[in-house]
mmCIF file of N, CA and C in Angstrom:
data_model
loop_
_atom_site.group_PDB
_atom_site.id
_atom_site.type_symbol
_atom_site.label_atom_id
_atom_site.label_comp_id
_atom_site.label_asym_id
_atom_site.label_seq_id
_atom_site.Cartn_x
_atom_site.Cartn_y
_atom_site.Cartn_z
ATOM 1 N N GLU A 1 -179.613 42.079 136.737
ATOM 2 C CA GLU A 1 -180.373 41.385 135.700
ATOM 3 C C GLU A 1 -181.552 42.259 135.277
ATOM 4 N N ASP A 2 -181.733 42.399 133.982
ATOM 5 C CA ASP A 2 -182.792 43.241 133.417
ATOM 6 C C ASP A 2 -184.015 42.376 133.100
ATOM 7 N N LYS A 3 -184.977 42.328 134.006
ATOM 8 C CA LYS A 3 -186.161 41.490 133.831
ATOM 9 C C LYS A 3 -187.116 42.016 132.760
ATOM 10 N N GLU A 4 -186.972 43.256 132.355
ATOM 11 C CA GLU A 4 -187.841 43.847 131.334
ATOM 12 C C GLU A 4 -187.310 43.666 129.906
ATOM 13 N N LYS A 5 -186.069 43.218 129.755
ATOM 14 C CA LYS A 5 -185.453 43.115 128.428
ATOM 15 C C LYS A 5 -186.274 42.313 127.416
ATOM 16 N N PRO A 6 -186.832 41.138 127.782
ATOM 17 C CA PRO A 6 -187.609 40.388 126.781
ATOM 18 C C PRO A 6 -188.834 41.148 126.261
ATOM 19 N N TYR A 7 -189.366 42.084 127.053
ATOM 20 C CA TYR A 7 -190.573 42.817 126.664
ATOM 21 C C TYR A 7 -190.280 44.040 125.793
ATOM 22 N N ARG A 8 -189.035 44.453 125.748
ATOM 23 C CA ARG A 8 -188.663 45.582 124.894
ATOM 24 C C ARG A 8 -188.511 45.111 123.454
ATOM 25 N N LEU A 9 -188.562 46.033 122.529
ATOM 26 C CA LEU A 9 -188.346 45.716 121.125
ATOM 27 C C LEU A 9 -186.840 45.556 120.921
ATOM 28 N N ASN A 10 -186.378 44.337 120.729
ATOM 29 C CA ASN A 10 -184.957 44.031 120.598
ATOM 30 C C ASN A 10 -184.590 43.777 119.146
ATOM 31 N N ILE A 11 -183.524 44.409 118.675
ATOM 32 C CA ILE A 11 -183.016 44.147 117.329
ATOM 33 C C ILE A 11 -182.126 42.914 117.423
ATOM 34 N N ILE A 12 -182.526 41.845 116.716
ATOM 35 C CA ILE A 12 -181.787 40.581 116.797
ATOM 36 C C ILE A 12 -180.971 40.296 115.543
ATOM 37 N N GLY A 13 -181.038 41.174 114.555
ATOM 38 C CA GLY A 13 -180.277 40.999 113.326
ATOM 39 C C GLY A 13 -180.644 42.071 112.320
ATOM 40 N N THR A 14 -179.916 42.077 111.228
ATOM 41 C CA THR A 14 -180.156 43.047 110.156
ATOM 42 C C THR A 14 -180.104 42.335 108.810
ATOM 43 N N TRP A 15 -180.530 43.046 107.770
ATOM 44 C CA TRP A 15 -180.343 42.560 106.408
ATOM 45 C C TRP A 15 -179.885 43.723 105.542
ATOM 46 N N ALA A 16 -179.172 43.391 104.470
ATOM 47 C CA ALA A 16 -178.653 44.398 103.542
ATOM 48 C C ALA A 16 -178.583 43.810 102.138
ATOM 49 N N THR A 17 -178.568 44.693 101.149
ATOM 50 C CA THR A 17 -178.567 44.326 99.741
ATOM 51 C C THR A 17 -177.530 43.248 99.417
ATOM 52 N N GLU A 18 -176.314 43.418 99.907
ATOM 53 C CA GLU A 18 -175.206 42.510 99.568
ATOM 54 C C GLU A 18 -175.518 41.057 99.919
ATOM 55 N N GLU A 19 -176.315 40.849 100.941
ATOM 56 C CA GLU A 19 -176.613 39.494 101.397
ATOM 57 C C GLU A 19 -177.547 38.741 100.446
ATOM 58 N N PHE A 20 -178.156 39.448 99.506
ATOM 59 C CA PHE A 20 -179.093 38.824 98.579
ATOM 60 C C PHE A 20 -178.572 38.774 97.146
ATOM 61 N N GLU A 21 -177.315 39.173 96.918
ATOM 62 C CA GLU A 21 -176.770 39.204 95.560
ATOM 63 C C GLU A 21 -176.710 37.818 94.933
ATOM 64 N N GLU A 22 -176.270 36.811 95.672
ATOM 65 C CA GLU A 22 -176.140 35.459 95.117
ATOM 66 C C GLU A 22 -177.432 34.667 95.200
ATOM 67 N N GLN A 23 -178.211 34.907 96.229
ATOM 68 C CA GLN A 23 -179.442 34.143 96.415
ATOM 69 C C GLN A 23 -180.502 35.040 97.049
ATOM 70 N N ARG A 24 -181.542 35.348 96.288
ATOM 71 C CA ARG A 24 -182.614 36.237 96.776
ATOM 72 C C ARG A 24 -183.401 35.608 97.921
ATOM 73 N N GLY A 25 -183.765 34.336 97.772
ATOM 74 C CA GLY A 25 -184.499 33.636 98.819
ATOM 75 C C GLY A 25 -183.543 32.874 99.717
ATOM 76 N N GLN A 26 -183.749 32.956 101.029
ATOM 77 C CA GLN A 26 -182.862 32.279 101.967
ATOM 78 C C GLN A 26 -183.544 32.083 103.315
ATOM 79 N N THR A 27 -182.896 31.299 104.142
ATOM 80 C CA THR A 27 -183.376 31.065 105.500
ATOM 81 C C THR A 27 -182.359 31.653 106.463
ATOM 82 N N ARG A 28 -182.846 32.427 107.425
ATOM 83 C CA ARG A 28 -181.967 33.035 108.439
ATOM 84 C C ARG A 28 -182.272 32.433 109.801
ATOM 85 N N ARG A 29 -181.221 32.188 110.559
ATOM 86 C CA ARG A 29 -181.357 31.725 111.944
ATOM 87 C C ARG A 29 -180.773 32.794 112.848
ATOM 88 N N LEU A 30 -181.597 33.297 113.771
ATOM 89 C CA LEU A 30 -181.210 34.388 114.654
ATOM 90 C C LEU A 30 -181.373 33.941 116.105
ATOM 91 N N ASP A 31 -180.304 33.979 116.867
ATOM 92 C CA ASP A 31 -180.338 33.510 118.249
ATOM 93 C C ASP A 31 -181.129 34.471 119.139
ATOM 94 N N VAL A 32 -182.031 33.925 119.938
ATOM 95 C CA VAL A 32 -182.828 34.726 120.866
ATOM 96 C C VAL A 32 -182.804 34.126 122.271
ATOM 97 N N THR A 33 -181.813 33.296 122.546
ATOM 98 C CA THR A 33 -181.728 32.615 123.837
ATOM 99 C C THR A 33 -181.821 33.592 125.004
ATOM 100 N N GLY A 34 -181.140 34.711 124.935
ATOM 101 C CA GLY A 34 -181.154 35.687 126.023
ATOM 102 C C GLY A 34 -182.455 36.448 126.164
ATOM 103 N N LEU A 35 -183.375 36.284 125.216
ATOM 104 C CA LEU A 35 -184.651 37.002 125.250
ATOM 105 C C LEU A 35 -185.843 36.101 125.562
ATOM 106 N N VAL A 36 -185.637 34.800 125.523
ATOM 107 C CA VAL A 36 -186.703 33.852 125.840
ATOM 108 C C VAL A 36 -186.478 33.400 127.282
ATOM 109 N N ASP A 37 -187.452 33.726 128.151
ATOM 110 C CA ASP A 37 -187.260 33.465 129.572
ATOM 111 C C ASP A 37 -188.395 32.692 130.240
ATOM 112 N N ALA A 38 -189.458 32.388 129.475
ATOM 113 C CA ALA A 38 -190.614 31.702 130.050
ATOM 114 C C ALA A 38 -191.594 31.380 128.927
ATOM 115 N N PRO A 39 -192.598 30.539 129.205
ATOM 116 C CA PRO A 39 -193.638 30.334 128.206
ATOM 117 C C PRO A 39 -194.348 31.657 127.924
ATOM 118 N N GLY A 40 -194.949 31.751 126.753
ATOM 119 C CA GLY A 40 -195.678 32.962 126.409
ATOM 120 C C GLY A 40 -195.692 33.199 124.920
ATOM 121 N N THR A 41 -196.159 34.391 124.539
ATOM 122 C CA THR A 41 -196.230 34.789 123.136
ATOM 123 C C THR A 41 -195.079 35.731 122.827
ATOM 124 N N TYR A 42 -194.334 35.408 121.774
ATOM 125 C CA TYR A 42 -193.228 36.225 121.307
ATOM 126 C C TYR A 42 -193.557 36.705 119.900
ATOM 127 N N THR A 43 -193.055 37.859 119.521
ATOM 128 C CA THR A 43 -193.297 38.350 118.169
ATOM 129 C C THR A 43 -191.973 38.583 117.445
ATOM 130 N N PHE A 44 -192.016 38.376 116.134
ATOM 131 C CA PHE A 44 -190.892 38.625 115.231
ATOM 132 C C PHE A 44 -191.398 39.580 114.163
ATOM 133 N N GLN A 45 -190.586 40.600 113.838
ATOM 134 C CA GLN A 45 -191.009 41.601 112.851
ATOM 135 C C GLN A 45 -189.812 42.067 112.025
ATOM 136 N N PRO A 46 -189.863 41.900 110.690
ATOM 137 C CA PRO A 46 -188.852 42.533 109.844
ATOM 138 C C PRO A 46 -189.226 44.011 109.676
ATOM 139 N N LYS A 47 -188.259 44.899 109.886
ATOM 140 C CA LYS A 47 -188.504 46.344 109.787
ATOM 141 C C LYS A 47 -187.610 46.933 108.704
ATOM 142 N N TYR A 48 -188.224 47.365 107.611
ATOM 143 C CA TYR A 48 -187.529 47.970 106.464
ATOM 144 C C TYR A 48 -186.989 49.347 106.864
ATOM 145 N N ARG A 49 -185.772 49.654 106.421
ATOM 146 C CA ARG A 49 -185.156 50.955 106.698
ATOM 147 C C ARG A 49 -184.922 51.789 105.440
ATOM 148 N N ARG A 50 -184.428 51.147 104.362
ATOM 149 C CA ARG A 50 -184.176 51.900 103.121
ATOM 150 C C ARG A 50 -183.947 50.953 101.955
ATOM 151 N N GLY A 51 -183.981 51.533 100.750
ATOM 152 C CA GLY A 51 -183.789 50.768 99.523
ATOM 153 C C GLY A 51 -184.990 50.913 98.623
ATOM 154 N N THR A 52 -184.870 50.416 97.387
ATOM 155 C CA THR A 52 -186.001 50.516 96.466
ATOM 156 C C THR A 52 -187.021 49.412 96.678
ATOM 157 N N LEU A 53 -186.578 48.266 97.157
ATOM 158 C CA LEU A 53 -187.491 47.162 97.448
ATOM 159 C C LEU A 53 -187.237 46.686 98.870
ATOM 160 N N GLY A 54 -188.234 46.078 99.449
ATOM 161 C CA GLY A 54 -188.106 45.631 100.832
ATOM 162 C C GLY A 54 -187.760 44.168 100.942
ATOM 163 N N LEU A 55 -188.408 43.530 101.876
ATOM 164 C CA LEU A 55 -188.167 42.135 102.200
ATOM 165 C C LEU A 55 -189.518 41.446 102.324
ATOM 166 N N THR A 56 -189.584 40.203 101.883
ATOM 167 C CA THR A 56 -190.774 39.400 102.127
ATOM 168 C C THR A 56 -190.379 38.224 103.012
ATOM 169 N N ALA A 57 -191.344 37.734 103.749
ATOM 170 C CA ALA A 57 -191.147 36.539 104.573
ATOM 171 C C ALA A 57 -192.370 35.664 104.389
ATOM 172 N N SER A 58 -192.203 34.358 104.602
ATOM 173 C CA SER A 58 -193.336 33.450 104.429
ATOM 174 C C SER A 58 -193.513 32.497 105.605
ATOM 175 N N VAL A 59 -192.439 32.098 106.245
ATOM 176 C CA VAL A 59 -192.508 31.179 107.379
ATOM 177 C C VAL A 59 -191.522 31.646 108.437
ATOM 178 N N VAL A 60 -191.997 31.705 109.686
ATOM 179 C CA VAL A 60 -191.125 32.041 110.807
ATOM 180 C C VAL A 60 -191.369 31.001 111.899
ATOM 181 N N GLN A 61 -190.274 30.456 112.431
ATOM 182 C CA GLN A 61 -190.362 29.447 113.482
ATOM 183 C C GLN A 61 -189.569 29.882 114.708
ATOM 184 N N LEU A 62 -190.065 29.491 115.869
ATOM 185 C CA LEU A 62 -189.280 29.577 117.098
ATOM 186 C C LEU A 62 -188.816 28.156 117.362
ATOM 187 N N VAL A 63 -187.502 27.958 117.421
ATOM 188 C CA VAL A 63 -186.941 26.624 117.642
ATOM 189 C C VAL A 63 -186.123 26.622 118.923
ATOM 190 N N SER A 64 -185.969 25.429 119.490
ATOM 191 C CA SER A 64 -185.085 25.271 120.642
ATOM 192 C C SER A 64 -184.082 24.180 120.307
ATOM 193 N N PHE A 65 -182.994 24.144 121.081
ATOM 194 C CA PHE A 65 -181.926 23.186 120.812
ATOM 195 C C PHE A 65 -181.104 22.976 122.075
ATOM 196 N N PRO A 66 -180.501 21.790 122.225
ATOM 197 C CA PRO A 66 -179.579 21.580 123.346
ATOM 198 C C PRO A 66 -178.393 22.535 123.195
ATOM 199 N N GLN A 67 -177.948 23.116 124.304
ATOM 200 C CA GLN A 67 -176.855 24.095 124.257
ATOM 201 C C GLN A 67 -175.597 23.518 123.602
ATOM 202 N N ASP A 68 -175.339 22.234 123.804
ATOM 203 C CA ASP A 68 -174.122 21.622 123.252
ATOM 204 C C ASP A 68 -174.317 21.050 121.848
ATOM 205 N N ARG A 69 -175.552 21.095 121.312
ATOM 206 C CA ARG A 69 -175.827 20.597 119.967
ATOM 207 C C ARG A 69 -176.779 21.551 119.246
ATOM 208 N N PRO A 70 -176.295 22.697 118.799
ATOM 209 C CA PRO A 70 -177.177 23.700 118.199
ATOM 210 C C PRO A 70 -177.861 23.267 116.907
ATOM 211 N N ASP A 71 -177.405 22.182 116.278
ATOM 212 C CA ASP A 71 -178.053 21.713 115.050
ATOM 213 C C ASP A 71 -179.210 20.754 115.319
ATOM 214 N N ALA A 72 -179.379 20.323 116.552
ATOM 215 C CA ALA A 72 -180.463 19.400 116.909
ATOM 216 C C ALA A 72 -181.691 20.217 117.320
ATOM 217 N N VAL A 73 -182.325 20.848 116.345
ATOM 218 C CA VAL A 73 -183.426 21.769 116.643
ATOM 219 C C VAL A 73 -184.763 21.056 116.775
ATOM 220 N N ARG A 74 -185.608 21.645 117.612
ATOM 221 C CA ARG A 74 -186.997 21.213 117.778
ATOM 222 C C ARG A 74 -187.865 22.448 117.541
ATOM 223 N N VAL A 75 -188.829 22.329 116.638
ATOM 224 C CA VAL A 75 -189.718 23.457 116.357
ATOM 225 C C VAL A 75 -190.701 23.594 117.518
ATOM 226 N N GLU A 76 -190.696 24.756 118.145
ATOM 227 C CA GLU A 76 -191.599 25.040 119.262
ATOM 228 C C GLU A 76 -192.878 25.710 118.768
ATOM 229 N N SER A 77 -192.753 26.532 117.729
ATOM 230 C CA SER A 77 -193.896 27.277 117.222
ATOM 231 C C SER A 77 -193.601 27.718 115.793
ATOM 232 N N GLU A 78 -194.672 27.880 115.010
ATOM 233 C CA GLU A 78 -194.507 28.313 113.623
ATOM 234 C C GLU A 78 -195.672 29.217 113.230
ATOM 235 N N ASP A 79 -195.359 30.271 112.494
ATOM 236 C CA ASP A 79 -196.382 31.161 111.931
ATOM 237 C C ASP A 79 -196.107 31.252 110.438
ATOM 238 N N ARG A 80 -197.094 30.823 109.631
ATOM 239 C CA ARG A 80 -196.973 30.838 108.168
ATOM 240 C C ARG A 80 -197.937 31.855 107.589
ATOM 241 N N HIS A 81 -197.402 32.896 107.038
ATOM 242 C CA HIS A 81 -198.198 33.830 106.235
ATOM 243 C C HIS A 81 -197.234 34.721 105.457
ATOM 244 N N ARG A 82 -197.706 35.324 104.388
ATOM 245 C CA ARG A 82 -196.879 36.191 103.554
ATOM 246 C C ARG A 82 -196.858 37.582 104.163
ATOM 247 N N CYS A 83 -195.673 38.129 104.268
ATOM 248 C CA CYS A 83 -195.541 39.504 104.751
ATOM 249 C C CYS A 83 -194.677 40.290 103.774
ATOM 250 N N HIS A 84 -194.877 41.583 103.775
ATOM 251 C CA HIS A 84 -194.019 42.483 103.012
ATOM 252 C C HIS A 84 -193.597 43.610 103.936
ATOM 253 N N ALA A 85 -192.298 43.813 104.033
ATOM 254 C CA ALA A 85 -191.744 44.902 104.832
ATOM 255 C C ALA A 85 -190.925 45.762 103.883
ATOM 256 N N GLY A 86 -191.501 46.885 103.487
ATOM 257 C CA GLY A 86 -190.841 47.789 102.549
ATOM 258 C C GLY A 86 -191.448 49.168 102.668
ATOM 259 N N ALA A 87 -191.465 49.906 101.563
ATOM 260 C CA ALA A 87 -192.095 51.228 101.568
ATOM 261 C C ALA A 87 -193.567 51.096 101.935
ATOM 262 N N TRP A 88 -194.160 49.948 101.622
ATOM 263 C CA TRP A 88 -195.495 49.608 102.121
ATOM 264 C C TRP A 88 -195.353 48.340 102.953
ATOM 265 N N VAL A 89 -196.172 48.236 103.972
ATOM 266 C CA VAL A 89 -196.071 47.128 104.927
ATOM 267 C C VAL A 89 -197.381 46.349 104.938
ATOM 268 N N LYS A 90 -197.251 45.020 104.938
ATOM 269 C CA LYS A 90 -198.428 44.165 105.026
ATOM 270 C C LYS A 90 -198.110 42.932 105.865
ATOM 271 N N ASP A 91 -198.894 42.727 106.905
ATOM 272 C CA ASP A 91 -198.808 41.519 107.747
ATOM 273 C C ASP A 91 -197.378 41.224 108.220
ATOM 274 N N ASP A 92 -196.710 42.213 108.778
ATOM 275 C CA ASP A 92 -195.294 42.069 109.126
ATOM 276 C C ASP A 92 -195.021 41.545 110.535
ATOM 277 N N ILE A 93 -196.046 41.180 111.290
ATOM 278 C CA ILE A 93 -195.838 40.651 112.642
ATOM 279 C C ILE A 93 -196.123 39.151 112.646
ATOM 280 N N TYR A 94 -195.148 38.390 113.135
ATOM 281 C CA TYR A 94 -195.289 36.948 113.298
ATOM 282 C C TYR A 94 -195.419 36.653 114.785
ATOM 283 N N ARG A 95 -196.444 35.886 115.157
ATOM 284 C CA ARG A 95 -196.693 35.523 116.546
ATOM 285 C C ARG A 95 -196.218 34.087 116.781
ATOM 286 N N LEU A 96 -195.397 33.917 117.794
ATOM 287 C CA LEU A 96 -194.815 32.617 118.102
ATOM 288 C C LEU A 96 -195.138 32.257 119.555
ATOM 289 N N GLU A 97 -195.897 31.182 119.736
ATOM 290 C CA GLU A 97 -196.315 30.748 121.072
ATOM 291 C C GLU A 97 -195.327 29.712 121.602
ATOM 292 N N LEU A 98 -194.821 29.935 122.786
ATOM 293 C CA LEU A 98 -193.957 28.954 123.453
ATOM 294 C C LEU A 98 -194.758 28.343 124.592
ATOM 295 N N GLU A 99 -195.082 27.070 124.457
ATOM 296 C CA GLU A 99 -195.905 26.373 125.460
ATOM 297 C C GLU A 99 -195.118 26.053 126.726
ATOM 298 N N ALA A 100 -193.902 25.554 126.569
ATOM 299 C CA ALA A 100 -193.094 25.150 127.723
ATOM 300 C C ALA A 100 -191.672 25.660 127.548
ATOM 301 N N TYR A 101 -191.152 26.307 128.565
ATOM 302 C CA TYR A 101 -189.796 26.859 128.548
ATOM 303 C C TYR A 101 -188.844 25.888 129.241
ATOM 304 N N ALA A 102 -187.685 25.673 128.659
ATOM 305 C CA ALA A 102 -186.638 24.834 129.248
ATOM 306 C C ALA A 102 -185.369 25.674 129.374
ATOM 307 N N PRO A 103 -184.969 26.045 130.582
ATOM 308 C CA PRO A 103 -183.804 26.926 130.758
ATOM 309 C C PRO A 103 -182.480 26.324 130.302
ATOM 310 N N ASP A 104 -182.431 25.007 130.130
ATOM 311 C CA ASP A 104 -181.193 24.367 129.680
ATOM 312 C C ASP A 104 -181.081 24.299 128.158
ATOM 313 N N ARG A 105 -182.084 24.838 127.434
ATOM 314 C CA ARG A 105 -182.062 24.830 125.972
ATOM 315 C C ARG A 105 -181.790 26.226 125.436
ATOM 316 N N GLY A 106 -181.247 26.293 124.226
ATOM 317 C CA GLY A 106 -181.082 27.555 123.524
ATOM 318 C C GLY A 106 -182.301 27.772 122.630
ATOM 319 N N TYR A 107 -182.510 29.027 122.208
ATOM 320 C CA TYR A 107 -183.662 29.369 121.377
ATOM 321 C C TYR A 107 -183.225 30.231 120.203
ATOM 322 N N ALA A 108 -183.895 30.050 119.071
ATOM 323 C CA ALA A 108 -183.588 30.837 117.874
ATOM 324 C C ALA A 108 -184.853 31.028 117.052
ATOM 325 N N VAL A 109 -184.854 32.098 116.269
ATOM 326 C CA VAL A 109 -185.898 32.321 115.279
ATOM 327 C C VAL A 109 -185.314 31.900 113.934
ATOM 328 N N VAL A 110 -186.081 31.108 113.178
ATOM 329 C CA VAL A 110 -185.685 30.698 111.833
ATOM 330 C C VAL A 110 -186.721 31.287 110.879
ATOM 331 N N ALA A 111 -186.265 32.148 109.972
ATOM 332 C CA ALA A 111 -187.178 32.858 109.069
ATOM 333 C C ALA A 111 -186.829 32.586 107.615
ATOM 334 N N THR A 112 -187.854 32.279 106.822
ATOM 335 C CA THR A 112 -187.705 32.117 105.378
ATOM 336 C C THR A 112 -188.017 33.472 104.755
ATOM 337 N N ILE A 113 -186.994 34.084 104.120
ATOM 338 C CA ILE A 113 -187.114 35.454 103.628
ATOM 339 C C ILE A 113 -186.665 35.560 102.171
ATOM 340 N N ARG A 114 -186.997 36.696 101.580
ATOM 341 C CA ARG A 114 -186.559 37.008 100.212
ATOM 342 C C ARG A 114 -186.312 38.506 100.145
ATOM 343 N N GLY A 115 -185.132 38.895 99.653
ATOM 344 C CA GLY A 115 -184.762 40.308 99.593
ATOM 345 C C GLY A 115 -184.706 40.843 98.182
ATOM 346 N N GLY A 116 -184.945 42.126 98.057
ATOM 347 C CA GLY A 116 -184.897 42.794 96.760
ATOM 348 C C GLY A 116 -183.487 43.230 96.399
ATOM 349 N N PRO A 117 -183.313 43.824 95.204
ATOM 350 C CA PRO A 117 -181.978 44.214 94.740
ATOM 351 C C PRO A 117 -181.349 45.369 95.531
ATOM 352 N N THR A 118 -182.148 46.232 96.121
ATOM 353 C CA THR A 118 -181.597 47.250 97.029
ATOM 354 C C THR A 118 -182.527 47.329 98.233
ATOM 355 N N THR A 119 -182.032 46.865 99.363
ATOM 356 C CA THR A 119 -182.857 46.789 100.566
ATOM 357 C C THR A 119 -181.986 46.776 101.810
ATOM 358 N N GLN A 120 -182.535 47.298 102.889
ATOM 359 C CA GLN A 120 -181.827 47.296 104.161
ATOM 360 C C GLN A 120 -182.856 47.374 105.281
ATOM 361 N N GLY A 121 -182.618 46.622 106.347
ATOM 362 C CA GLY A 121 -183.541 46.662 107.467
ATOM 363 C C GLY A 121 -183.029 45.864 108.648
ATOM 364 N N GLU A 122 -183.925 45.680 109.612
ATOM 365 C CA GLU A 122 -183.552 44.972 110.833
ATOM 366 C C GLU A 122 -184.659 44.004 111.238
ATOM 367 N N PHE A 123 -184.278 43.000 112.002
ATOM 368 C CA PHE A 123 -185.220 42.026 112.523
ATOM 369 C C PHE A 123 -185.441 42.328 113.997
ATOM 370 N N ARG A 124 -186.716 42.387 114.398
ATOM 371 C CA ARG A 124 -187.074 42.729 115.771
ATOM 372 C C ARG A 124 -187.788 41.557 116.434
ATOM 373 N N PHE A 125 -187.606 41.461 117.754
ATOM 374 C CA PHE A 125 -188.169 40.361 118.520
ATOM 375 C C PHE A 125 -188.516 40.858 119.910
ATOM 376 N N ARG A 126 -189.651 40.377 120.444
ATOM 377 C CA ARG A 126 -189.987 40.701 121.835
ATOM 378 C C ARG A 126 -191.058 39.764 122.367
ATOM 379 N N LYS A 127 -191.170 39.752 123.675
ATOM 380 C CA LYS A 127 -192.190 38.980 124.361
ATOM 381 C C LYS A 127 -193.381 39.888 124.626
ATOM 382 N N MET A 128 -194.569 39.353 124.411
ATOM 383 C CA MET A 128 -195.781 40.111 124.677
ATOM 384 C C MET A 128 -196.165 39.965 126.138
ATOM 385 N N ARG A 129 -196.690 41.040 126.707
ATOM 386 C CA ARG A 129 -197.160 40.966 128.091
ATOM 387 C C ARG A 129 -198.475 40.219 128.125
ATOM 388 N N ASN A 130 -198.634 39.397 129.139
ATOM 389 C CA ASN A 130 -199.860 38.633 129.313
ATOM 390 C C ASN A 130 -200.785 39.440 130.215
ATOM 391 N N GLU A 131 -201.474 40.373 129.601
ATOM 392 C CA GLU A 131 -202.333 41.264 130.375
ATOM 393 C C GLU A 131 -203.770 40.758 130.335
ATOM 394 N N THR A 132 -204.372 40.687 131.487
ATOM 395 C CA THR A 132 -205.759 40.283 131.591
ATOM 396 C C THR A 132 -206.621 41.533 131.638
ATOM 397 N N PRO A 133 -207.638 41.637 130.768
ATOM 398 C CA PRO A 133 -208.477 42.838 130.792
ATOM 399 C C PRO A 133 -209.242 42.950 132.107
ATOM 400 N N THR A 134 -209.370 44.156 132.592
ATOM 401 C CA THR A 134 -210.132 44.375 133.811
ATOM 402 C C THR A 134 -211.601 44.570 133.467
ATOM 403 N N PRO A 135 -212.505 44.040 134.313
ATOM 404 C CA PRO A 135 -213.935 44.148 134.011
ATOM 405 C C PRO A 135 -214.454 45.557 134.166
#
């Protein structure tokens, strides 16, 4: 078992131009059950790779759900702010606090995004270390 995996920068999904041809604005659900292992602070970051325009996001949620009913979601945390991930980057890190962890539940990130006519990138997720500063 890799106990350090949640702390590494994990790619949990990608985006590409073709996915935005019919609808520029959309909501994505990305499973992170294997990366959520305890209460704490988790981060979500869209990372632009190529294209003429990037991606914007406005709302990102960490949700949990019963393993046998993935549509019965409960919002655990939400971060609302405008981000741009493209040739220029602005406010691209979303912080999601998980107060209580339940090992019998699944976890996912739900992101409200908008893509440009030519864009490609990846979605990143990780747990932050709870480091206490030394005096």
